[in-house]
Coordinates of C-alpha atoms and ligand atoms in Angstrom, one line a residue:
Chain I
M35 CA 44.9 -121.6 68.8
R36 CA 43.3 -120.1 71.9
E37 CA 42.4 -116.6 70.6
K38 CA 39.1 -115.9 68.9
I39 CA 39.7 -115.8 65.1
T40 CA 38.7 -112.3 64.1
N41 CA 40.2 -112.3 60.6
P42 CA 39.7 -115.8 59.0
D43 CA 41.2 -114.6 55.7
A44 CA 44.6 -114.6 57.4
I45 CA 44.6 -118.4 56.9
R46 CA 43.5 -120.2 53.7
T47 CA 39.7 -120.9 53.8
W48 CA 36.9 -121.9 51.6
P49 CA 33.6 -120.2 52.3
G50 CA 30.4 -122.3 52.5
K51 CA 26.8 -122.4 53.6
V52 CA 24.0 -124.9 53.9
P53 CA 21.5 -123.4 51.4
V54 CA 18.3 -124.9 52.7
E55 CA 15.1 -123.4 54.1
Y56 CA 12.3 -125.1 55.9
V57 CA 8.5 -125.1 55.7
Y58 CA 7.1 -126.9 58.8
T59 CA 3.6 -128.2 58.9
V60 CA 2.1 -127.2 62.2
G61 CA 0.7 -130.7 62.5
V62 CA -2.6 -132.3 63.2
A63 CA -2.8 -131.2 66.8
S64 CA -1.8 -127.6 66.2
E65 CA -4.1 -126.8 63.3
P66 CA -7.2 -126.3 65.5
F67 CA -5.1 -124.4 68.0
F68 CA -4.0 -121.8 65.6
R69 CA -7.4 -121.6 64.0
A70 CA -9.0 -120.9 67.4
L71 CA -6.4 -118.3 68.2
M72 CA -6.9 -116.5 64.9
E73 CA -10.6 -116.7 64.6
R74 CA -11.8 -116.5 68.3
G75 CA -8.8 -115.3 70.3
R76 CA -9.0 -118.4 72.5
L77 CA -6.5 -121.1 73.4
L78 CA -7.1 -124.8 72.9
A79 CA -5.8 -127.5 75.1
S80 CA -5.9 -131.3 74.8
P81 CA -6.9 -133.1 77.9
C82 CA -5.8 -136.8 78.2
P83 CA -8.8 -139.0 78.8
E84 CA -6.7 -141.5 80.7
C85 CA -4.3 -139.6 82.9
G86 CA -6.0 -136.2 82.9
V87 CA -3.0 -134.1 81.9
R88 CA -4.2 -131.0 79.9
Y89 CA -1.6 -130.1 77.3
L90 CA -1.4 -126.5 76.0
P91 CA -0.4 -126.1 73.1
P92 CA -2.4 -129.2 72.3
R93 CA -0.7 -132.5 71.3
L94 CA -1.9 -135.4 69.1
F95 CA -0.9 -137.9 71.8
C96 CA -0.3 -138.0 75.6
E97 CA 3.5 -138.6 76.1
R98 CA 2.7 -140.3 79.4
C99 CA 0.2 -142.9 78.4
F100 CA 0.2 -142.8 74.5
S101 CA -3.6 -142.0 74.3
R102 CA -4.7 -140.2 71.2
L103 CA -5.9 -136.7 72.2
E104 CA -8.3 -134.1 70.9
A105 CA -7.9 -130.3 71.3
S106 CA -11.3 -130.2 73.0
L107 CA -10.7 -127.7 75.8
E108 CA -11.2 -124.0 75.0
L109 CA -9.5 -121.6 77.5
E110 CA -9.3 -117.9 78.1
P111 CA -5.8 -116.5 77.3
R112 CA -5.0 -115.8 80.9
G113 CA -2.8 -117.5 83.4
T114 CA -0.1 -117.3 86.0
L115 CA 3.5 -116.3 85.4
E116 CA 5.7 -119.2 86.4
A117 CA 9.2 -117.8 85.6
F118 CA 10.7 -114.9 83.7
T119 CA 13.9 -113.5 82.3
V120 CA 14.8 -110.1 81.0
V121 CA 17.1 -110.3 77.9
H122 CA 19.7 -107.5 77.5
V123 CA 21.9 -108.8 74.6
D124 CA 21.1 -110.2 71.2
L125 CA 22.5 -113.4 69.7
D126 CA 25.7 -111.6 68.6
G127 CA 26.3 -110.2 72.0
N128 CA 25.2 -106.6 71.2
R129 CA 23.3 -104.6 73.8
L130 CA 19.6 -104.3 73.1
D131 CA 18.1 -100.8 72.9
E132 CA 15.2 -102.0 75.0
P133 CA 15.5 -105.1 77.2
Q134 CA 12.9 -107.7 76.4
A135 CA 11.2 -109.9 79.0
Y136 CA 10.1 -113.5 78.3
G137 CA 8.1 -115.7 80.6
L138 CA 6.6 -119.1 81.1
V139 CA 2.8 -118.7 81.5
R140 CA 0.6 -121.5 82.9
I141 CA -2.8 -120.8 81.3
H142 CA -5.7 -121.4 83.7
G143 CA -7.1 -124.8 83.0
A144 CA -3.9 -126.2 81.5
D145 CA -1.1 -128.3 83.1
T146 CA 1.7 -127.2 80.9
A147 CA 3.3 -123.8 80.4
L148 CA 3.5 -121.6 77.3
V149 CA 6.6 -119.6 76.6
H150 CA 6.0 -116.0 75.3
R151 CA 7.0 -112.4 75.4
L152 CA 6.1 -110.2 78.4
A153 CA 5.0 -106.6 77.9
A154 CA 7.8 -104.1 78.5
S155 CA 6.9 -101.7 81.2
D156 CA 8.7 -99.9 84.0
A157 CA 5.6 -99.7 86.1
D158 CA 4.9 -103.5 86.0
E159 CA 8.1 -105.4 86.9
P160 CA 7.3 -109.1 86.2
E161 CA 6.8 -111.1 89.3
V162 CA 6.6 -114.9 89.6
G163 CA 3.0 -115.8 90.5
M164 CA 1.4 -112.7 89.0
E165 CA -1.7 -112.9 86.9
V166 CA -1.1 -112.2 83.2
E167 CA -3.3 -112.1 80.1
A168 CA -2.5 -112.3 76.4
V169 CA -2.6 -109.2 74.2
L170 CA -3.7 -110.3 70.8
L171 CA -3.2 -108.7 67.4
P172 CA -6.4 -107.1 66.0
P173 CA -8.4 -109.9 64.3
A174 CA -7.6 -108.5 60.8
E175 CA -3.8 -108.8 61.4
R176 CA -3.8 -112.4 62.7
T177 CA -2.2 -115.0 60.5
G178 CA -2.7 -118.2 62.6
S179 CA 0.8 -118.1 64.2
I180 CA 2.0 -118.0 67.8
L181 CA 2.8 -114.3 67.1
D182 CA -0.9 -113.6 66.9
I183 CA -0.3 -113.2 70.6
R184 CA 1.7 -109.9 70.8
H185 CA 2.7 -110.6 74.4
F186 CA 1.4 -111.3 77.9
R187 CA 0.8 -108.4 80.3
P188 CA -0.1 -108.1 84.0
V189 CA -3.8 -108.1 84.6
Chain Y
M33 CA 23.6 -163.3 75.0
G34 CA 19.9 -163.7 75.3
K35 CA 17.6 -164.4 72.4
V36 CA 15.7 -161.4 71.1
A37 CA 12.4 -161.4 69.2
V38 CA 10.3 -159.0 67.2
V39 CA 6.7 -159.2 68.4
G40 CA 5.0 -156.2 66.9
A41 CA 5.3 -153.8 63.9
G42 CA 3.7 -150.7 62.6
M43 CA 4.2 -147.9 60.1
T44 CA 2.5 -144.8 58.7
R45 CA 1.7 -144.3 55.1
F46 CA 4.8 -142.9 53.2
V47 CA 3.8 -139.7 51.4
R48 CA 5.3 -136.7 49.7
R49 CA 4.2 -134.3 52.4
A50 CA 2.6 -135.4 55.6
Q51 CA 0.4 -132.9 57.6
E52 CA 1.6 -134.7 60.7
T53 CA 4.7 -133.3 62.4
G54 CA 7.7 -135.6 62.9
K55 CA 6.7 -136.5 66.4
E56 CA 3.1 -137.1 65.4
L57 CA 4.3 -139.5 62.6
S58 CA 6.5 -141.3 65.2
Y59 CA 3.6 -141.6 67.6
L60 CA 1.3 -143.1 64.9
A61 CA 3.8 -145.8 64.0
A62 CA 4.8 -146.5 67.6
R63 CA 1.3 -146.8 68.8
M64 CA 0.4 -149.1 65.9
A65 CA 3.4 -151.4 66.7
L66 CA 2.3 -151.6 70.4
D67 CA -1.3 -152.2 69.5
S68 CA -0.3 -154.9 67.1
C69 CA 1.0 -157.0 70.0
G70 CA -1.4 -155.9 72.7
L71 CA 1.2 -154.0 74.7
T72 CA 1.1 -150.4 76.1
L73 CA 3.7 -147.9 76.9
K74 CA 3.8 -149.2 80.5
D75 CA 5.2 -152.5 79.2
V76 CA 8.1 -150.7 77.4
D77 CA 11.5 -150.6 79.3
A78 CA 13.5 -148.5 76.9
V79 CA 13.2 -146.7 73.6
V80 CA 15.5 -146.5 70.5
V81 CA 14.9 -143.7 68.1
G82 CA 16.4 -143.8 64.6
S83 CA 16.5 -140.8 62.4
A84 CA 18.9 -139.5 59.7
P85 CA 20.4 -136.0 59.5
D86 CA 18.7 -133.3 61.6
A87 CA 18.9 -131.2 58.5
F88 CA 16.0 -133.1 56.9
D89 CA 13.4 -132.3 59.5
G90 CA 15.1 -129.0 60.2
V91 CA 15.2 -129.7 63.9
H92 CA 18.5 -130.0 65.6
M93 CA 18.8 -132.7 68.2
K94 CA 16.0 -134.6 66.5
G95 CA 16.4 -137.5 68.8
E96 CA 15.2 -135.4 71.7
Y97 CA 12.5 -133.8 69.5
L98 CA 11.1 -137.2 68.5
A99 CA 11.5 -138.8 71.9
D100 CA 8.0 -138.2 73.2
G101 CA 6.3 -139.4 70.0
S102 CA 8.5 -142.4 70.2
G103 CA 7.3 -143.3 73.7
G104 CA 10.5 -142.1 75.5
W105 CA 8.9 -140.1 78.3
Q106 CA 10.7 -141.0 81.5
K107 CA 12.4 -144.1 80.0
P108 CA 16.0 -144.8 79.0
T109 CA 16.0 -143.4 75.4
L110 CA 18.7 -143.3 72.8
R111 CA 18.8 -142.0 69.3
C112 CA 21.1 -143.7 66.8
F113 CA 22.2 -142.4 63.4
V114 CA 24.4 -143.8 60.6
G115 CA 22.9 -142.0 57.7
G116 CA 20.8 -144.0 55.3
A117 CA 21.8 -147.2 57.2
T118 CA 20.0 -146.0 60.3
G119 CA 16.7 -147.8 59.6
V120 CA 18.4 -151.2 59.9
F121 CA 20.9 -150.0 62.6
A122 CA 18.1 -149.0 65.0
P123 CA 16.8 -152.6 65.4
I124 CA 20.4 -153.7 65.9
V125 CA 20.7 -151.2 68.7
G126 CA 17.3 -152.5 70.0
W127 CA 18.7 -156.0 69.8
Y128 CA 21.7 -155.3 72.0
H129 CA 19.5 -153.4 74.5
V130 CA 17.7 -156.7 75.0
A131 CA 20.4 -159.2 74.3
S132 CA 22.6 -157.6 77.0
G133 CA 20.0 -158.6 79.5
Q134 CA 19.4 -155.0 80.6
F135 CA 15.9 -154.6 79.1
D136 CA 13.0 -157.0 78.4
T137 CA 10.9 -154.9 76.0
V138 CA 12.3 -152.2 73.7
L139 CA 10.3 -149.9 71.3
V140 CA 12.3 -149.1 68.2
V141 CA 11.0 -146.1 66.2
C142 CA 12.4 -144.6 63.0
E143 CA 11.1 -141.3 61.4
E144 CA 12.0 -138.9 58.7
K145 CA 10.1 -135.9 57.5
M146 CA 11.9 -134.9 54.3
S147 CA 9.3 -132.4 53.0
S148 CA 10.2 -129.7 55.6
C149 CA 13.4 -129.1 53.7
H150 CA 13.2 -126.6 50.8
P151 CA 13.7 -126.4 48.0
H152 CA 14.7 -130.1 48.2
P153 CA 16.2 -132.3 50.8
Q154 CA 19.2 -132.8 48.5
G155 CA 20.2 -129.3 49.6
A156 CA 20.9 -130.7 53.1
F157 CA 23.3 -133.2 51.5
L158 CA 25.6 -130.6 50.1
T159 CA 27.7 -130.3 53.2
I160 CA 28.5 -134.0 53.6
F161 CA 31.3 -133.6 51.1
D162 CA 34.8 -132.5 51.9
H163 CA 34.4 -128.8 52.3
T164 CA 37.7 -127.8 50.7
T165 CA 38.4 -130.3 47.9
E166 CA 34.9 -131.3 46.8
R167 CA 32.3 -128.7 47.8
A168 CA 33.9 -126.1 45.5
L169 CA 32.6 -128.2 42.6
G170 CA 29.0 -128.1 43.9
P171 CA 28.5 -131.9 44.2
N172 CA 25.3 -133.5 45.1
L173 CA 24.4 -137.1 46.0
L174 CA 23.1 -137.9 42.5
W175 CA 26.6 -137.3 41.1
I176 CA 28.2 -139.9 43.3
F177 CA 25.5 -142.4 42.6
A178 CA 25.8 -141.7 38.9
L179 CA 29.6 -142.3 39.2
E180 CA 29.1 -145.5 41.1
M181 CA 26.4 -146.8 38.7
N182 CA 28.7 -146.0 35.8
R183 CA 31.6 -147.9 37.4
Y184 CA 29.3 -150.8 38.3
M185 CA 27.9 -151.1 34.8
T186 CA 31.3 -150.7 33.1
V187 CA 33.1 -153.3 35.2
H188 CA 30.4 -156.0 34.7
G189 CA 29.1 -155.0 31.3
I190 CA 25.5 -154.4 32.7
T191 CA 23.0 -152.4 30.7
K192 CA 20.6 -149.7 31.8
E193 CA 17.7 -151.9 30.5
E194 CA 18.7 -154.7 32.9
I195 CA 18.9 -152.3 35.8
A196 CA 15.6 -150.6 34.9
L197 CA 13.9 -154.0 35.5
V198 CA 14.5 -153.5 39.2
A199 CA 12.5 -150.2 39.2
V200 CA 9.7 -151.9 37.2
K201 CA 9.6 -154.8 39.7
N202 CA 9.7 -152.8 42.9
K203 CA 7.2 -150.1 41.9
K204 CA 4.8 -152.9 40.8
N205 CA 5.3 -154.7 44.1
A206 CA 4.4 -151.5 45.9
L207 CA 1.0 -151.4 44.3
D208 CA 0.1 -154.1 46.9
H209 CA 1.4 -152.1 49.9
P210 CA -1.2 -150.0 51.7
C211 CA 1.4 -147.5 52.9
A212 CA 3.2 -147.0 49.5
H213 CA 4.0 -143.6 48.1
L214 CA 4.8 -144.5 44.6
G215 CA 3.5 -147.9 43.5
S216 CA 2.9 -148.0 39.8
E217 CA 2.9 -150.1 36.7
I218 CA 5.7 -148.9 34.5
T219 CA 7.9 -150.4 31.7
V220 CA 11.6 -150.5 31.1
D221 CA 11.1 -147.9 28.4
D222 CA 9.4 -145.6 30.9
V223 CA 12.5 -145.7 33.0
L224 CA 14.9 -145.2 30.0
N225 CA 12.8 -142.3 28.7
S226 CA 12.3 -140.5 32.0
E227 CA 14.3 -137.3 32.6
V228 CA 18.1 -137.7 32.9
M229 CA 19.1 -136.5 36.3
A230 CA 22.8 -137.2 36.1
W231 CA 23.7 -139.7 33.5
P232 CA 23.3 -142.7 33.7
V233 CA 20.7 -142.0 36.4
N234 CA 17.2 -141.1 35.1
R235 CA 14.4 -140.0 37.3
L236 CA 12.7 -143.4 37.5
D237 CA 15.9 -145.0 38.6
V238 CA 15.6 -143.1 41.9
S239 CA 13.3 -143.5 44.9
P240 CA 11.2 -140.5 45.9
A241 CA 11.8 -138.3 49.0
S242 CA 9.0 -139.1 51.4
D243 CA 7.6 -138.4 54.9
G244 CA 6.9 -141.3 57.2
A245 CA 7.6 -143.4 60.3
A246 CA 7.9 -147.1 61.2
A247 CA 8.3 -149.0 64.5
I248 CA 8.8 -152.4 65.9
V249 CA 8.6 -153.9 69.4
M250 CA 11.6 -156.1 70.5
C251 CA 11.5 -158.5 73.5
S252 CA 13.5 -160.9 75.5
E253 CA 12.7 -164.6 75.0
R254 CA 10.9 -164.7 78.3
V255 CA 8.6 -161.9 77.5
A256 CA 8.2 -162.8 73.8
K257 CA 6.8 -166.2 74.7
R258 CA 4.3 -164.6 77.1
V259 CA 3.0 -161.9 74.8
S260 CA 3.3 -163.4 71.3
D261 CA 2.2 -166.7 69.8
R262 CA 4.4 -166.1 66.7
P263 CA 7.5 -164.2 67.8
V264 CA 10.0 -163.6 64.9
W265 CA 13.6 -164.1 66.2
V266 CA 16.6 -162.0 65.5
E267 CA 19.0 -164.6 64.2
G268 CA 21.8 -162.3 63.0
V269 CA 23.0 -158.7 63.0
G270 CA 26.0 -157.1 61.3
W271 CA 27.3 -153.6 60.7
H272 CA 30.5 -152.3 59.1
L273 CA 32.3 -149.2 58.0
D274 CA 34.5 -148.8 55.0
T275 CA 36.8 -145.8 54.4
A276 CA 35.1 -142.5 55.0
Y277 CA 36.6 -141.1 51.8
W278 CA 34.2 -142.3 49.2
T279 CA 36.9 -141.7 46.5
N280 CA 39.3 -144.2 48.3
R281 CA 37.2 -147.2 47.3
D282 CA 36.5 -149.0 44.1
L283 CA 32.8 -148.2 43.7
Y284 CA 31.9 -151.2 41.7
Y285 CA 31.6 -153.4 44.8
P286 CA 30.1 -152.6 48.3
R287 CA 32.7 -154.3 50.6
Y288 CA 31.0 -152.6 53.7
V289 CA 27.9 -154.6 52.8
E290 CA 29.8 -157.9 52.5
Y291 CA 31.5 -157.5 55.8
A292 CA 28.3 -156.5 57.6
A293 CA 26.6 -159.6 56.0
R294 CA 29.5 -161.9 57.0
M295 CA 29.1 -160.8 60.6
A296 CA 25.4 -161.5 60.5
Y297 CA 25.8 -164.9 58.7
D298 CA 28.4 -166.0 61.3
M299 CA 26.0 -165.2 64.1
A300 CA 23.1 -166.9 62.4
G301 CA 25.2 -169.9 61.3
I302 CA 24.5 -169.3 57.6
K303 CA 27.0 -170.8 55.2
E304 CA 25.1 -170.5 51.9
P305 CA 22.8 -167.4 52.0
R306 CA 21.3 -168.1 48.6
K307 CA 19.9 -171.5 49.9
E308 CA 19.3 -170.6 53.5
I309 CA 17.5 -167.2 53.2
N310 CA 14.0 -167.0 51.7
I311 CA 13.3 -163.3 51.3
V312 CA 15.7 -160.4 50.9
E313 CA 15.0 -156.7 51.5
P314 CA 18.2 -155.0 50.3
Y315 CA 18.4 -151.2 50.3
D316 CA 17.2 -149.8 47.0
P317 CA 17.2 -146.0 46.9
F318 CA 18.4 -146.5 43.3
D319 CA 17.5 -149.5 41.1
Y320 CA 21.2 -150.5 40.5
K321 CA 21.7 -150.5 44.3
E322 CA 19.5 -153.5 44.8
L323 CA 21.8 -155.4 42.4
H324 CA 24.9 -154.0 44.0
H325 CA 23.7 -154.9 47.4
L326 CA 22.6 -158.4 46.5
E327 CA 26.2 -159.0 45.3
G328 CA 27.6 -157.6 48.5
L329 CA 25.3 -159.8 50.5
L330 CA 26.8 -162.8 48.7
F331 CA 23.5 -164.0 47.1
C332 CA 25.5 -164.2 43.8
K333 CA 28.9 -163.4 42.4
P334 CA 29.7 -159.8 41.6
G335 CA 28.1 -158.8 38.3
E336 CA 25.5 -161.6 38.4
A337 CA 22.5 -159.9 40.2
A338 CA 21.2 -158.4 37.0
K339 CA 20.7 -161.9 35.5
L340 CA 18.7 -162.9 38.6
T341 CA 16.4 -160.0 37.9
V342 CA 16.1 -160.7 34.2
D343 CA 15.4 -164.4 34.9
G344 CA 12.6 -163.5 37.4
V345 CA 14.3 -165.1 40.3
T346 CA 13.9 -162.0 42.4
A347 CA 10.2 -161.5 41.6
R348 CA 7.7 -161.9 44.5
D349 CA 6.8 -165.4 43.3
G350 CA 10.4 -166.2 42.2
D351 CA 12.9 -168.5 43.9
L352 CA 14.4 -165.6 45.9
P353 CA 11.9 -162.8 46.3
V354 CA 13.7 -159.4 46.6
C355 CA 11.9 -156.3 47.9
P356 CA 8.5 -157.9 48.0
S357 CA 7.4 -154.8 49.9
G358 CA 8.1 -152.6 46.9
G359 CA 11.2 -151.3 48.5
L360 CA 12.3 -147.6 48.6
L361 CA 11.6 -147.3 44.9
G362 CA 8.0 -148.1 45.4
V363 CA 7.0 -147.7 49.0
G364 CA 9.0 -144.5 49.3
N365 CA 12.1 -143.2 51.0
P366 CA 11.7 -141.4 54.4
I367 CA 15.3 -142.4 55.1
A368 CA 15.5 -144.1 58.5
A369 CA 11.8 -145.1 58.3
A370 CA 12.4 -146.8 54.9
G371 CA 15.1 -149.1 56.4
L372 CA 12.9 -150.1 59.3
M373 CA 10.0 -150.6 56.9
K374 CA 12.1 -153.5 55.4
V375 CA 12.4 -155.1 58.9
C376 CA 8.6 -154.6 59.3
E377 CA 8.1 -156.3 56.0
L378 CA 10.1 -159.4 57.0
F379 CA 8.1 -159.5 60.3
W380 CA 4.8 -159.6 58.3
Q381 CA 6.1 -161.9 55.6
L382 CA 7.5 -164.5 58.1
R383 CA 4.2 -164.5 60.1
G384 CA 2.2 -164.9 56.9
E385 CA 0.5 -161.5 57.4
A386 CA 1.7 -159.6 54.3
G387 CA -1.7 -159.8 52.6
R388 CA -1.5 -159.3 48.8
R389 CA 2.3 -159.0 49.2
Q390 CA 2.7 -162.4 50.8
V391 CA 5.4 -164.4 49.1
P392 CA 4.4 -168.0 48.5
G393 CA 5.9 -171.1 50.2
Q394 CA 5.9 -170.1 53.9
P395 CA 9.3 -168.3 54.1
R396 CA 11.2 -169.1 57.3
R397 CA 14.0 -166.6 57.1
G398 CA 14.6 -163.1 55.7
L399 CA 17.3 -160.5 55.5
A400 CA 17.0 -156.7 55.6
Q401 CA 19.9 -154.4 54.7
A402 CA 20.5 -150.7 54.6
W403 CA 23.5 -148.6 53.7
G404 CA 24.5 -145.0 54.3
D405 CA 26.7 -142.3 55.5
L406 CA 28.8 -141.3 52.5
M407 CA 28.2 -144.8 51.0
Q408 CA 30.5 -146.6 53.4
V409 CA 28.2 -148.1 56.1
G410 CA 26.4 -151.4 55.8
T411 CA 23.8 -152.7 58.2
V412 CA 22.2 -156.2 58.1
V413 CA 19.5 -157.9 60.2
I414 CA 18.4 -161.5 59.7
L415 CA 15.0 -162.5 61.1
G416 CA 13.7 -166.1 61.3
I417 CA 10.6 -167.9 62.6
Ligands
ZN646 ZN1 -2.3 -139.5 79.4

């Protein structure tokens, strides 16, 4: 059968689903990261005392040398745009009313990139290498999630 | 094939809900295994990750997700998975990485984080059944174990009281394990009076769902002799698959375990396992499974394992200690990590490092076994010193 099946009822079927949901612990390394974001609007990174790589978001361990790390570096939520995309269709293939831009941001003082939304604006087309900053939710609305950052926008 | 040794082992505590993420758990176990033998990540040539269904952690491609915590950064890294049998299959994969001559030092890490899955990890098992002929009935794993336990008890005339002794023994053994989730002193009556889950399975007949990780370091003979004064050697490995349709077997006897065991016995040159093996860590997610598996492993005739338990032969200080760790029933059941925990236990027991769990008499050889997929895969590892 080479055509996309648009009417599955035309053949005999049994409907099914996997009825599970997940609750993920953010983990030992991410607890202080989200607390700092929620309470102080700052980003924590974990520098490796052996090889020097600064991980953001922080990690419990250095993947390169297996040192145990602490999220000891507090950084301003600003950085450089390393790459971007502008998404025009949703997961089902429908056109989005408003295209949404996403980017990889290397926070100043970190060696790894953070993926997040970019502000939509006709005036400010994203450009690789541009300086961007995080726009945070008002403190009262933050919940300790990555979405406490609304998006990044050009500085 | 080259000789292969286990030179280090480590594990996290097994708990109901770990704060650590899956990769953090993997790191803690892997780092402990490396530290235990004075090696670092630089000494590791390749990594084997073992983890059961992605649906437990709720992360698709869990092998890739766990790779960094398992030490796989910029190394040949492979994830293996044969359901519940994974924890004893991963060291087999580690073994052939080294026995082939391709690698000298391999880190083997098994992880499971069952607590992410809500309302219960059993939900993730619903889709392992045939989607057309079985799922319409809403089956879960407890049903098929209840059917198997019923068949086993009926064929051999074994009582629930005899079977409950396994839960009593293993949970008590686990009191001496610093990583145990559910060590406790219980009685046969406690088991019989616990809530009926799916008759004849009561709550205390079943191991708990846990979070945790375990790891071992495997080396070639050349490296093992350099880095370890007491390497523990892999003497035999075996794995086997029976029919994938669980309804096509007679459930009273685990043939897949017997065939896996025969493969490992042939390799190790073992003719009489009951006389030549000193410690057994068979897979015990349910109490009757320890008996079922002891029979499949040919430690006694079918139907006779219950008597070994009643007579105290399988106690930690008995003639044939079985699950001196406390097993899955007592230490806990983070699926793949639970199987590798059994291999870690053999490593510590054979080196005389099992502390309060140490079986008397300087054991020379032990066997670990796990079983999985839809009850048709058996995996066996034999270690000796
Ligand atoms: Zn490092």
